[in-house]
Coordinates of C-alpha atoms in Angstrom, one line a residue:
X1 CA 62.3 218.3 186.5
X2 CA 64.9 217.5 189.1
X3 CA 67.5 217.5 186.4
X4 CA 66.6 221.0 185.1
X5 CA 69.8 222.3 186.8
X6 CA 71.7 220.6 184.0
X7 CA 70.4 223.2 181.5
X8 CA 72.8 225.9 182.8
X9 CA 75.4 223.4 184.1
X10 CA 76.2 221.9 180.8
X11 CA 77.0 225.2 179.0
X12 CA 79.0 226.3 182.0
X13 CA 81.0 223.1 181.7
X14 CA 81.5 223.8 178.0
X15 CA 82.8 227.3 178.8
X16 CA 85.4 225.8 181.1
X17 CA 86.4 223.0 178.7
X18 CA 86.8 225.5 175.8
X19 CA 88.8 227.9 178.0
X20 CA 91.2 225.1 179.0
X21 CA 91.3 222.9 175.9
X22 CA 89.8 224.9 173.1
X23 CA 92.8 224.9 170.8
X24 CA 92.7 221.1 170.7
X25 CA 88.9 220.7 170.3
X26 CA 87.2 220.4 166.9
X27 CA 86.3 223.9 165.6
X28 CA 88.3 225.3 168.5
X29 CA 85.4 224.5 170.8
X30 CA 82.5 225.8 168.6
X31 CA 80.9 222.4 168.2
X32 CA 81.2 221.7 171.9
X33 CA 79.4 225.0 172.6
X34 CA 76.6 224.1 170.1
X35 CA 76.3 220.7 171.5
X36 CA 76.0 222.0 175.1
X37 CA 73.2 224.5 174.2
X38 CA 71.4 221.7 172.2
X39 CA 71.5 219.6 175.4
X40 CA 69.9 222.5 177.3
X41 CA 67.1 222.6 174.7
X42 CA 66.5 218.8 175.1
X43 CA 66.4 219.2 178.8
X44 CA 63.8 222.0 178.3
X45 CA 61.5 219.7 176.4
X46 CA 61.8 216.9 179.0
X47 CA 61.2 219.2 181.9
X48 CA 58.3 220.8 180.2
X49 CA 56.6 217.5 179.7
X50 CA 57.2 216.5 183.3
X51 CA 55.9 219.9 184.6
X52 CA 52.7 219.7 182.5
X53 CA 52.1 216.2 183.9
X54 CA 53.0 216.9 187.6
X55 CA 52.8 220.6 188.1
X56 CA 55.6 223.2 189.1
X57 CA 58.3 222.1 191.5
X58 CA 61.2 223.6 193.4
X59 CA 64.4 221.5 193.9
X60 CA 67.1 222.8 196.2
X61 CA 70.1 221.7 198.3
X62 CA 71.7 223.3 201.3
X63 CA 74.4 225.9 200.4
X64 CA 75.7 227.3 203.7
X65 CA 74.4 228.5 207.1
X66 CA 75.1 231.8 208.8
X67 CA 73.8 232.9 212.3
X68 CA 71.1 230.3 212.1
X69 CA 69.9 231.2 208.6
X70 CA 70.0 228.4 206.1
X71 CA 70.9 229.4 202.5
X72 CA 70.0 227.1 199.6
X73 CA 71.0 226.6 196.0
X74 CA 68.2 225.4 193.8
X75 CA 66.0 225.6 190.8
X76 CA 62.3 226.5 190.4
X77 CA 60.7 224.7 187.5
X78 CA 57.6 226.7 186.6
X79 CA 55.8 227.9 183.4
X80 CA 57.6 231.3 183.5
X81 CA 61.0 229.8 184.1
X82 CA 60.6 227.1 181.5
X83 CA 59.4 229.7 179.0
X84 CA 62.7 231.5 179.4
X85 CA 64.7 228.3 179.3
X86 CA 63.1 227.5 176.0
X87 CA 63.7 230.9 174.5
X88 CA 67.3 231.2 175.7
X89 CA 68.3 227.7 174.6
X90 CA 66.6 227.7 171.2
X91 CA 67.6 231.3 170.2
X92 CA 71.1 230.7 171.5
X93 CA 71.4 227.5 169.4
X94 CA 70.2 229.3 166.2
X95 CA 72.6 232.2 166.8
X96 CA 75.6 229.9 167.5
X97 CA 74.9 227.9 164.3
X98 CA 74.6 231.2 162.4
X99 CA 77.9 232.3 164.0
X100 CA 79.8 229.4 162.5
X101 CA 79.9 231.2 159.2
X102 CA 79.6 234.8 160.4
X103 CA 82.6 234.6 162.7
X104 CA 84.6 232.3 160.4
X105 CA 88.2 233.4 160.2
X106 CA 88.1 235.5 163.4
X107 CA 91.3 235.2 165.4
X108 CA 89.4 234.6 168.6
X109 CA 86.9 232.2 167.2
X110 CA 87.1 229.7 170.1
X111 CA 86.9 232.4 172.7
X112 CA 83.8 233.8 171.1
X113 CA 82.0 230.5 171.5
X114 CA 83.4 230.0 175.0
X115 CA 81.8 233.3 176.1
X116 CA 78.6 232.4 174.3
X117 CA 78.4 229.3 176.6
X118 CA 79.1 231.4 179.7
X119 CA 76.5 233.9 178.8
X120 CA 73.8 231.3 178.1
X121 CA 74.7 229.4 181.3
X122 CA 74.4 232.6 183.4
X123 CA 71.0 233.4 181.8
X124 CA 69.7 229.9 182.3
X125 CA 70.8 229.9 185.9
X126 CA 69.1 233.3 186.4
X127 CA 65.7 232.2 185.2
X128 CA 65.8 228.9 187.1
X129 CA 67.0 230.3 190.4
X130 CA 64.6 229.6 193.3
X131 CA 66.0 232.3 195.6
X132 CA 67.1 235.9 195.2
X133 CA 70.7 235.3 196.3
X134 CA 71.3 232.7 193.6
X135 CA 69.5 234.9 191.2
X136 CA 71.7 237.8 192.0
X137 CA 74.9 235.7 191.4
X138 CA 73.6 234.7 188.0
X139 CA 72.4 238.2 187.3
X140 CA 76.0 239.5 187.7
X141 CA 77.2 236.6 185.5
X142 CA 74.9 237.9 182.8
X143 CA 76.5 241.3 183.2
X144 CA 80.0 239.8 182.8
X145 CA 79.0 237.8 179.8
X146 CA 77.5 240.9 178.1
X147 CA 80.7 242.9 178.9
X148 CA 82.9 240.3 177.3
X149 CA 80.7 239.9 174.2
X150 CA 80.0 243.6 173.6
X151 CA 83.7 244.3 173.9
X152 CA 84.7 241.2 172.0
X153 CA 86.6 243.3 169.4
X154 CA 88.3 245.3 172.3
X155 CA 91.0 246.6 170.0
X156 CA 88.4 248.9 168.5
X157 CA 88.0 251.9 170.9
X158 CA 84.3 252.1 170.2
X159 CA 83.7 248.5 171.2
X160 CA 85.7 248.9 174.4
X161 CA 83.8 252.0 175.3
X162 CA 80.5 250.4 174.6
X163 CA 81.3 247.4 176.8
X164 CA 82.3 249.7 179.7
X165 CA 79.2 251.8 179.1
X166 CA 76.9 248.8 179.3
X167 CA 78.7 247.4 182.4
X168 CA 78.6 250.7 184.3
X169 CA 75.1 251.7 183.4
X170 CA 73.6 248.4 184.3
X171 CA 75.7 248.3 187.5
X172 CA 73.9 251.4 188.7
X173 CA 70.6 249.5 188.6
X174 CA 72.2 246.4 190.0
X175 CA 73.1 248.4 193.2
X176 CA 69.4 249.1 193.6
X177 CA 68.6 245.4 193.0
X178 CA 71.0 244.3 195.7
X179 CA 69.7 246.8 198.3
X180 CA 66.1 245.7 197.5
X181 CA 67.0 242.1 198.0
X182 CA 68.8 242.8 201.3
X183 CA 65.7 244.8 202.5
X184 CA 63.4 241.9 201.8
X185 CA 65.8 239.4 203.5
X186 CA 66.0 241.7 206.6
X187 CA 62.2 241.7 206.8
X188 CA 61.5 238.1 206.0
X189 CA 64.7 236.3 207.0
X190 CA 64.8 234.4 203.8
X191 CA 66.0 234.8 200.2
X192 CA 63.6 232.1 198.9
X193 CA 61.0 233.6 196.6
X194 CA 58.2 231.4 197.9
X195 CA 59.0 232.4 201.5
X196 CA 59.0 236.1 200.6
X197 CA 55.7 235.8 198.8
X198 CA 54.1 234.1 201.8
X199 CA 55.4 236.8 204.1
X200 CA 54.1 239.6 201.8
X201 CA 50.7 237.9 201.5
X202 CA 50.5 237.5 205.3
X203 CA 51.3 241.2 205.8
X204 CA 54.5 240.5 207.6
X205 CA 56.4 243.1 205.6
X206 CA 55.8 246.7 206.3
X207 CA 54.3 248.7 203.4
X208 CA 57.1 251.3 203.3
X209 CA 59.8 248.6 203.2
X210 CA 57.9 246.7 200.6
X211 CA 57.5 249.8 198.4
X212 CA 61.2 250.6 198.6
X213 CA 62.2 247.1 198.0
X214 CA 60.0 246.7 194.9
X215 CA 61.2 250.1 193.5
X216 CA 64.9 249.3 194.1
X217 CA 64.5 245.8 192.5
X218 CA 62.8 247.6 189.5
X219 CA 65.9 249.8 189.2
X220 CA 67.9 246.6 188.5
X221 CA 65.3 245.4 186.0
X222 CA 65.2 248.8 184.3
X223 CA 69.0 248.7 183.9
X224 CA 69.1 245.3 182.3
X225 CA 66.0 245.9 180.2
X226 CA 67.2 249.3 179.0
X227 CA 64.4 251.5 180.4
X228 CA 64.6 255.3 180.6
X229 CA 66.9 256.6 181.9
X230 CA 69.2 253.5 181.7
X231 CA 68.5 252.8 178.1
X232 CA 71.6 254.6 176.7
X233 CA 73.8 251.5 176.8
X234 CA 71.8 249.3 174.5
X235 CA 72.1 251.1 171.2
X236 CA 75.9 251.2 171.7
X237 CA 76.0 247.5 172.5
X238 CA 75.8 246.9 168.7
X239 CA 79.6 247.4 168.7
X240 CA 79.9 243.7 169.4
X241 CA 79.5 241.1 166.6
X242 CA 76.0 241.1 165.1
X243 CA 75.1 237.7 166.5
X244 CA 75.9 239.0 169.9
X245 CA 73.4 241.8 169.4
X246 CA 70.8 239.2 168.4
X247 CA 71.5 237.3 171.5
X248 CA 71.4 240.3 173.9
X249 CA 68.4 241.9 172.3
X250 CA 66.3 238.8 171.8
X251 CA 66.9 236.1 174.5
X252 CA 69.3 237.0 177.2
X253 CA 70.2 240.2 178.9
X254 CA 67.4 242.6 178.0
X255 CA 64.8 239.8 178.8
X256 CA 66.2 239.5 182.3
X257 CA 64.6 242.7 183.6
X258 CA 61.1 241.9 182.3
X259 CA 61.4 238.3 183.6
X260 CA 62.5 239.6 187.1
X261 CA 59.4 241.8 187.5
X262 CA 57.2 239.0 186.2
X263 CA 58.6 236.3 188.4
X264 CA 58.3 238.6 191.5
X265 CA 54.9 239.9 190.5
X266 CA 53.3 238.7 193.8
X267 CA 55.4 241.5 195.4
X268 CA 54.3 244.1 192.9
X269 CA 50.7 243.2 193.3
X270 CA 51.0 244.5 196.8
X271 CA 52.7 247.7 195.7
X272 CA 50.3 249.5 193.3
X273 CA 52.3 252.8 193.6
X274 CA 55.4 251.0 192.2
X275 CA 53.3 249.5 189.4
X276 CA 52.3 253.0 188.4
X277 CA 56.0 253.9 188.2
X278 CA 56.7 250.9 186.1
X279 CA 53.8 251.8 183.7
X280 CA 55.0 255.4 183.4
X281 CA 58.6 254.3 182.7
X282 CA 57.4 251.7 180.2
X283 CA 55.1 254.1 178.3
X284 CA 57.8 256.8 178.1
X285 CA 60.4 254.2 176.9
X286 CA 58.0 252.7 174.3
X287 CA 57.2 256.0 172.7
X288 CA 60.5 257.8 173.1
X289 CA 62.7 255.0 171.7
X290 CA 60.3 254.4 168.7
X291 CA 60.5 258.1 167.8
X292 CA 64.3 258.0 167.9
X293 CA 64.3 254.9 165.7
X294 CA 62.5 256.8 163.0
X295 CA 65.5 259.0 162.3
X296 CA 68.4 256.6 162.8
X297 CA 70.4 255.6 159.7
X298 CA 72.5 252.7 160.9
X299 CA 70.5 249.5 160.5
X300 CA 71.5 247.9 163.8
X301 CA 70.9 251.2 165.7
X302 CA 67.4 251.3 164.3
X303 CA 66.8 247.8 165.5
X304 CA 68.4 248.6 168.9
X305 CA 65.9 251.4 169.5
X306 CA 63.2 249.1 168.4
X307 CA 64.2 246.7 171.1
X308 CA 64.2 249.5 173.7
X309 CA 60.7 250.5 172.6
X310 CA 59.3 246.9 172.7
X311 CA 60.8 246.4 176.2
X312 CA 58.9 249.5 177.1
X313 CA 55.7 247.8 175.9
X314 CA 56.5 244.8 178.1
X315 CA 57.0 247.0 181.1
X316 CA 53.8 248.8 180.3
X317 CA 51.9 245.5 180.4
X318 CA 53.5 244.7 183.8
X319 CA 52.5 248.1 185.1
X320 CA 49.0 247.3 183.9
X321 CA 49.0 244.2 186.1
X322 CA 49.4 241.6 183.3
X323 CA 52.7 239.6 183.7
X324 CA 51.3 236.9 181.3
X325 CA 50.8 239.4 178.6
X326 CA 54.3 240.9 179.1
X327 CA 55.8 237.4 178.8
X328 CA 53.7 236.7 175.6
X329 CA 55.2 239.8 174.0
X330 CA 58.6 238.8 175.3
X331 CA 58.3 235.5 173.5
X332 CA 57.1 237.0 170.2
X333 CA 59.7 239.7 170.4
X334 CA 62.5 237.2 171.1
X335 CA 62.0 235.2 167.9
X336 CA 61.3 238.3 165.7
X337 CA 64.2 240.4 167.0
X338 CA 66.6 237.5 166.7
X339 CA 65.6 237.3 163.0
X340 CA 66.0 241.1 162.5
X341 CA 69.5 241.2 164.0
X342 CA 70.6 238.1 162.2
X343 CA 69.1 239.6 159.0
X344 CA 71.1 242.8 159.6
X345 CA 74.2 240.6 160.0
X346 CA 73.4 238.9 156.7
X347 CA 72.9 242.2 154.9
X348 CA 76.2 243.4 156.3
X349 CA 77.9 240.1 155.3
X350 CA 76.5 240.5 151.7
X351 CA 77.0 244.2 151.2
X352 CA 79.6 245.3 153.7
X353 CA 77.3 248.2 154.6
X354 CA 75.4 249.2 157.7
X355 CA 73.9 252.5 156.6
X356 CA 70.4 252.0 155.2
X357 CA 71.0 254.9 152.8
X358 CA 73.7 252.8 151.1
X359 CA 71.4 249.9 150.4
X360 CA 68.1 249.4 148.5
X361 CA 66.8 246.8 146.2
X362 CA 68.2 243.9 148.2
X363 CA 65.0 241.8 147.8
X364 CA 66.3 240.7 144.4
X365 CA 69.8 240.0 145.6
X366 CA 69.1 238.5 149.0
X367 CA 65.6 237.0 148.8
X368 CA 65.8 234.7 151.9
X369 CA 67.2 237.4 154.1
X370 CA 64.6 239.9 152.8
X371 CA 61.6 237.6 153.3
X372 CA 62.5 236.5 156.8
X373 CA 63.4 240.1 157.8
X374 CA 60.2 241.5 156.5
X375 CA 58.1 238.8 158.2
X376 CA 59.8 239.5 161.6
X377 CA 59.6 243.3 161.1
X378 CA 55.9 243.5 160.2
X379 CA 55.1 241.1 163.0
X380 CA 56.6 243.4 165.6
X381 CA 54.8 246.3 163.9
X382 CA 51.5 244.7 164.8
X383 CA 50.3 243.4 161.5
X384 CA 47.9 240.5 161.7
X385 CA 48.0 237.5 161.7
X386 CA 51.6 237.4 162.7
X387 CA 52.7 236.7 166.3
X388 CA 53.6 240.2 167.3
X389 CA 50.1 241.4 166.4
X390 CA 48.4 239.2 169.0
X391 CA 50.9 240.1 171.8
X392 CA 50.7 243.8 171.1
X393 CA 46.9 243.7 170.9
X394 CA 46.8 242.0 174.3
X395 CA 49.1 244.8 175.7
X396 CA 46.7 247.4 174.4
X397 CA 43.7 245.6 175.8
X398 CA 45.4 245.3 179.2
X399 CA 46.1 249.0 179.2
X400 CA 42.6 249.9 178.1
X401 CA 40.7 247.6 180.5
X402 CA 43.1 247.3 183.4
X403 CA 44.2 249.5 186.2
X404 CA 45.6 252.3 184.1
X405 CA 43.9 255.4 182.8
X406 CA 43.3 256.4 179.2
X407 CA 46.5 258.5 178.9
X408 CA 48.5 255.3 178.7
X409 CA 46.4 253.9 175.9
X410 CA 46.9 257.1 173.9
X411 CA 50.7 256.9 174.4
X412 CA 50.7 253.2 173.4
X413 CA 48.7 253.8 170.2
X414 CA 51.1 256.7 169.2
X415 CA 54.0 254.3 169.9
X416 CA 52.3 251.7 167.6
X417 CA 52.2 254.4 164.8
X418 CA 55.9 255.3 165.4
X419 CA 56.8 251.6 165.4
X420 CA 55.0 251.1 162.0
X421 CA 56.9 254.2 160.6
X422 CA 60.4 253.0 161.4
X423 CA 59.5 249.5 160.3
X424 CA 58.2 250.7 156.9
X425 CA 61.3 252.9 156.5
X426 CA 63.9 250.2 157.2
X427 CA 62.1 247.7 155.0
X428 CA 61.8 250.1 152.1
X429 CA 65.3 251.6 152.4
X430 CA 67.0 248.2 152.6
X431 CA 65.0 245.9 150.4
X432 CA 63.0 248.0 147.9
X433 CA 63.6 250.9 145.6
X434 CA 66.8 251.4 143.6
X435 CA 69.9 249.5 144.6
X436 CA 72.6 251.9 145.8
X437 CA 75.9 251.6 144.0
X438 CA 77.6 250.6 147.3
X439 CA 75.4 247.5 147.4
X440 CA 75.4 246.4 143.8
X441 CA 77.7 243.4 144.5
X442 CA 75.4 242.1 147.3
X443 CA 74.9 238.4 147.6
X444 CA 72.8 236.0 149.7
X445 CA 74.4 234.5 152.8
X446 CA 75.2 230.8 153.1
X447 CA 72.8 228.2 154.4
X448 CA 74.4 228.2 157.8
X449 CA 73.2 231.8 158.2
X450 CA 69.9 231.8 156.4
X451 CA 68.7 228.4 157.8
X452 CA 68.5 229.7 161.4
X453 CA 66.8 232.9 160.2
X454 CA 64.1 230.8 158.4
X455 CA 63.4 228.7 161.5
X456 CA 63.2 231.7 163.8
X457 CA 61.0 233.6 161.4
X458 CA 58.6 230.6 161.3
X459 CA 58.4 230.4 165.1
X460 CA 58.0 234.2 165.3
X461 CA 55.2 234.2 162.8
X462 CA 53.1 231.5 164.5
X463 CA 53.7 232.5 168.1
X464 CA 50.3 234.0 168.3
X465 CA 48.7 230.6 168.0
X466 CA 49.7 229.7 171.6
X467 CA 47.7 232.6 172.9
X468 CA 44.4 230.8 172.0
X469 CA 42.7 228.0 173.9
X470 CA 43.3 224.6 172.2
X471 CA 41.4 221.7 173.8
X472 CA 42.7 221.3 177.4
X473 CA 45.2 224.0 176.8
X474 CA 43.7 227.3 178.2
X475 CA 46.0 229.6 176.3
X476 CA 49.5 230.8 177.1
X477 CA 48.6 233.6 179.4
X478 CA 46.5 231.3 181.6
X479 CA 49.2 228.6 181.5
X480 CA 52.0 230.9 182.5
X481 CA 50.1 232.6 185.3
X482 CA 48.7 229.3 186.6
X483 CA 45.5 231.1 187.6
X484 CA 42.3 229.0 187.5
X485 CA 40.2 232.0 186.3
X486 CA 42.7 232.7 183.4
X487 CA 41.5 232.3 179.8
X488 CA 42.8 232.5 176.3
X489 CA 43.3 235.6 174.3
X490 CA 40.4 238.0 174.1
X491 CA 39.7 240.8 171.6
X492 CA 38.3 244.2 172.2
X493 CA 37.0 244.6 168.7
X494 CA 37.3 248.4 168.4
X495 CA 40.8 248.4 169.8
X496 CA 41.9 245.5 167.6
X497 CA 40.6 247.3 164.5
X498 CA 42.1 250.6 165.5
X499 CA 45.6 249.2 166.2
X500 CA 45.7 247.1 163.0
X501 CA 44.5 250.1 160.9
X502 CA 47.1 252.4 162.5
X503 CA 49.9 249.9 162.0
X504 CA 49.0 248.9 158.4
X505 CA 47.9 252.4 157.4
X506 CA 51.1 254.0 158.7
X507 CA 53.3 251.5 156.9
X508 CA 51.5 252.1 153.6
X509 CA 51.6 255.9 153.9
X510 CA 55.4 255.8 154.8
X511 CA 56.2 253.4 151.9
X512 CA 54.3 255.6 149.4
X513 CA 56.0 258.7 150.7
X514 CA 59.5 257.1 150.5
X515 CA 58.7 255.9 146.9
X516 CA 57.3 259.0 145.4
X517 CA 57.2 261.9 147.8
X518 CA 60.7 262.3 149.2
X519 CA 60.2 266.1 148.8
X520 CA 57.4 266.0 151.4
X521 CA 59.7 264.3 153.9
X522 CA 62.4 266.9 153.3
X523 CA 59.9 269.7 153.6
X524 CA 58.7 268.3 156.9
X525 CA 62.3 268.2 158.2
X526 CA 62.8 271.8 157.1
X527 CA 59.7 273.0 159.0
X528 CA 60.6 271.1 162.1
X529 CA 64.4 271.2 162.3
X530 CA 64.3 271.2 166.2
X531 CA 62.4 268.0 166.2
X532 CA 64.8 266.4 163.7
X533 CA 67.8 267.5 165.7
X534 CA 66.3 266.4 169.0
X535 CA 65.6 262.9 167.8
X536 CA 68.9 262.6 166.0
X537 CA 70.6 263.5 169.3
X538 CA 68.4 260.9 171.1
X539 CA 66.8 263.5 173.4
X540 CA 70.3 264.6 174.5
X541 CA 70.5 261.8 177.1
X542 CA 74.2 261.1 176.3
X543 CA 75.1 264.8 176.3
X544 CA 73.3 265.3 179.6
X545 CA 75.2 262.3 181.2
X546 CA 78.5 263.5 179.8
X547 CA 77.9 267.0 181.2
X548 CA 77.0 265.5 184.6
X549 CA 80.1 263.3 184.5
X550 CA 82.4 266.2 183.5
X551 CA 80.9 268.9 185.6
X552 CA 79.7 267.1 188.7
X553 CA 81.1 263.6 189.0
X554 CA 84.7 264.4 188.0
X555 CA 84.7 267.6 190.0
X556 CA 83.3 265.8 193.1
X557 CA 85.8 263.0 192.5
X558 CA 88.6 265.6 192.4
X559 CA 87.5 267.1 195.7
X560 CA 87.3 263.7 197.3
X561 CA 90.7 262.8 195.9
X562 CA 92.2 266.0 197.2
X563 CA 90.6 265.5 200.7
X564 CA 91.9 261.9 200.7
X565 CA 95.4 262.8 199.8
X566 CA 95.9 266.1 201.7
X567 CA 93.7 265.5 204.8
X568 CA 93.3 261.7 205.2
X569 CA 96.8 260.6 203.9
X570 CA 99.0 263.6 204.5
X571 CA 97.5 264.8 207.8
X572 CA 95.5 261.9 209.2
X573 CA 98.0 259.1 208.4
X574 CA 101.3 260.7 207.6
X575 CA 100.9 263.5 210.2
X576 CA 101.1 261.4 213.3
X577 CA 104.0 259.4 211.8
X578 CA 105.9 262.6 211.0
X579 CA 105.2 264.1 214.4
X580 CA 106.5 260.9 216.1
X581 CA 109.6 261.0 213.9
X582 CA 110.3 264.6 214.7
X583 CA 109.9 264.1 218.5
X584 CA 112.1 261.0 218.3
X585 CA 114.8 262.8 216.4
X586 CA 114.8 265.6 219.1
X587 CA 114.6 263.3 222.1
X588 CA 117.3 261.0 220.9
X589 CA 119.9 263.5 222.2
X590 CA 118.8 262.6 225.8
X591 CA 120.3 259.2 225.2
X592 CA 123.7 259.9 223.6
X593 CA 125.7 257.4 225.7
X594 CA 128.4 260.0 226.4
X595 CA 129.3 260.6 230.1
X596 CA 130.2 264.3 229.7
X597 CA 126.8 265.0 228.1
X598 CA 125.0 263.4 231.1
X599 CA 127.3 265.4 233.5
X600 CA 126.6 268.6 231.8
X601 CA 122.8 268.0 231.9
X602 CA 123.1 267.1 235.6
X603 CA 125.0 270.3 236.3
X604 CA 122.6 272.4 234.4
X605 CA 119.7 270.7 236.2
X606 CA 121.3 271.4 239.6
X607 CA 121.8 275.0 238.7
X608 CA 118.2 275.4 237.6
X609 CA 116.9 273.6 240.7
X610 CA 119.1 275.9 242.9
X611 CA 117.7 279.0 241.2
X612 CA 114.2 277.8 241.6
X613 CA 114.8 277.0 245.3
X614 CA 116.4 280.5 245.8
X615 CA 113.6 282.2 244.1
X616 CA 111.1 280.7 246.4

């Protein structure tokens, strides 16, 4: 376990090596990047075996000392951190192998793999960090990596704008995260998570400060994990290469926020009010994003809103007080969503289309892509016995039997239906029905692309198995929470049946309507044009933000700019300088150096003095 730090260190070294020597390396550095992330995966297995044998450990070294406070730089090897190391390294490896063919011929091929290594290194450092200061440094590294990858094709204005949008939107949440970390340090005198947890448990942190700290840290998590109202950046992030979307949506950036709340859950257990906020935001995000996904027509945009919705489910589980359940769904979602985005890339590679209305019938032309995509999609829709069914069922059970009221369960079940609707729609539109003329030349992708999809689909399908108790293994939820009273997956029969029937029934109904009753769908749109328009405009979040920027931010910035130029610069800074110059130019005549000038002044002064004396 003491060598777990090599998991992020090796990809970071690969980034530097590719940056400096990439043009001389085989594959312009691509194979070095793949080798580095493979090494991280090997380290994961070794550290996992060691941790299961000896228990979680923290390894740290002194970093620097300020005013008597010692700052460390170390790694925390625990079930939750190793779960993330495994997800990030395995999914990143599959995506990089896939990218060998997908990005073949790109002019910045080597730079693409260099940034991949940087992104993976930052995410691995984030999940292993043993203190909040180190975590924040890695957190910002993840933001940088996402900016570079989303804007990889920066010559396209849409890609450059999407990169800036992601960077700025998440930066708003990051400010909250930084303030929350500073508040905790001020109260506890340490950045180390274990020290903060001990202080919170001992009641050494005031409840008001604790509430504010927990809420501000949640803002950072909401930004990275695209929760309402920070969700607007994630659908636009698809402007980067499709494998980048798979990486961001599955294993790295969006997972960081859920991980942050889960790893800091001892703080949130002491702040039930903030947990209520997290549950409310999660439920709103899960339902709202799923409804928007129903009307989207771009394949990657549908999947993007699906990601936002499932992240909402994870936040809902956290709000219900079940971090283990949230992490189980994160695991199932990571594998499935990686398959879905890689499948979208494969479809685009084979058809040169992204609009689902220009596809159809691809099951016959792209069977491997179709089968893996369908497995992953129905898994996330909650169809048994695939992995997503078990994790989503656990979320519903946690909401039903936990600390939340029935309203959250109703919202979650409606979101399950919406999830099934958009899942059935994308599957039918892309892989069934008549082949659109735009996609008649479609062909299956090469093995380098389909192979990773098959492996990821298999892992995603069987993820549910780890939720059960097997011999000495007490189930994933108990293992990750390390609670003696924890147990394997449990079923609430009526809820399991209801969720499965809603998911499967909704998919069947939608598929039948798309096949034979398109007129009913068109009639529904005609009767509810406002609903169609609202969903197509994504609840007008982008328009609202643009209005706020144009009418409030830019106007305020203009006033601040005018005050800075006219008052601060012209009067506050330039004014004294100009006044000094004017007085200097006037007073310089007193020192002309000419004798007759001095004599004249003396004569005038004598006359004035005489007049004053006479007047008195």
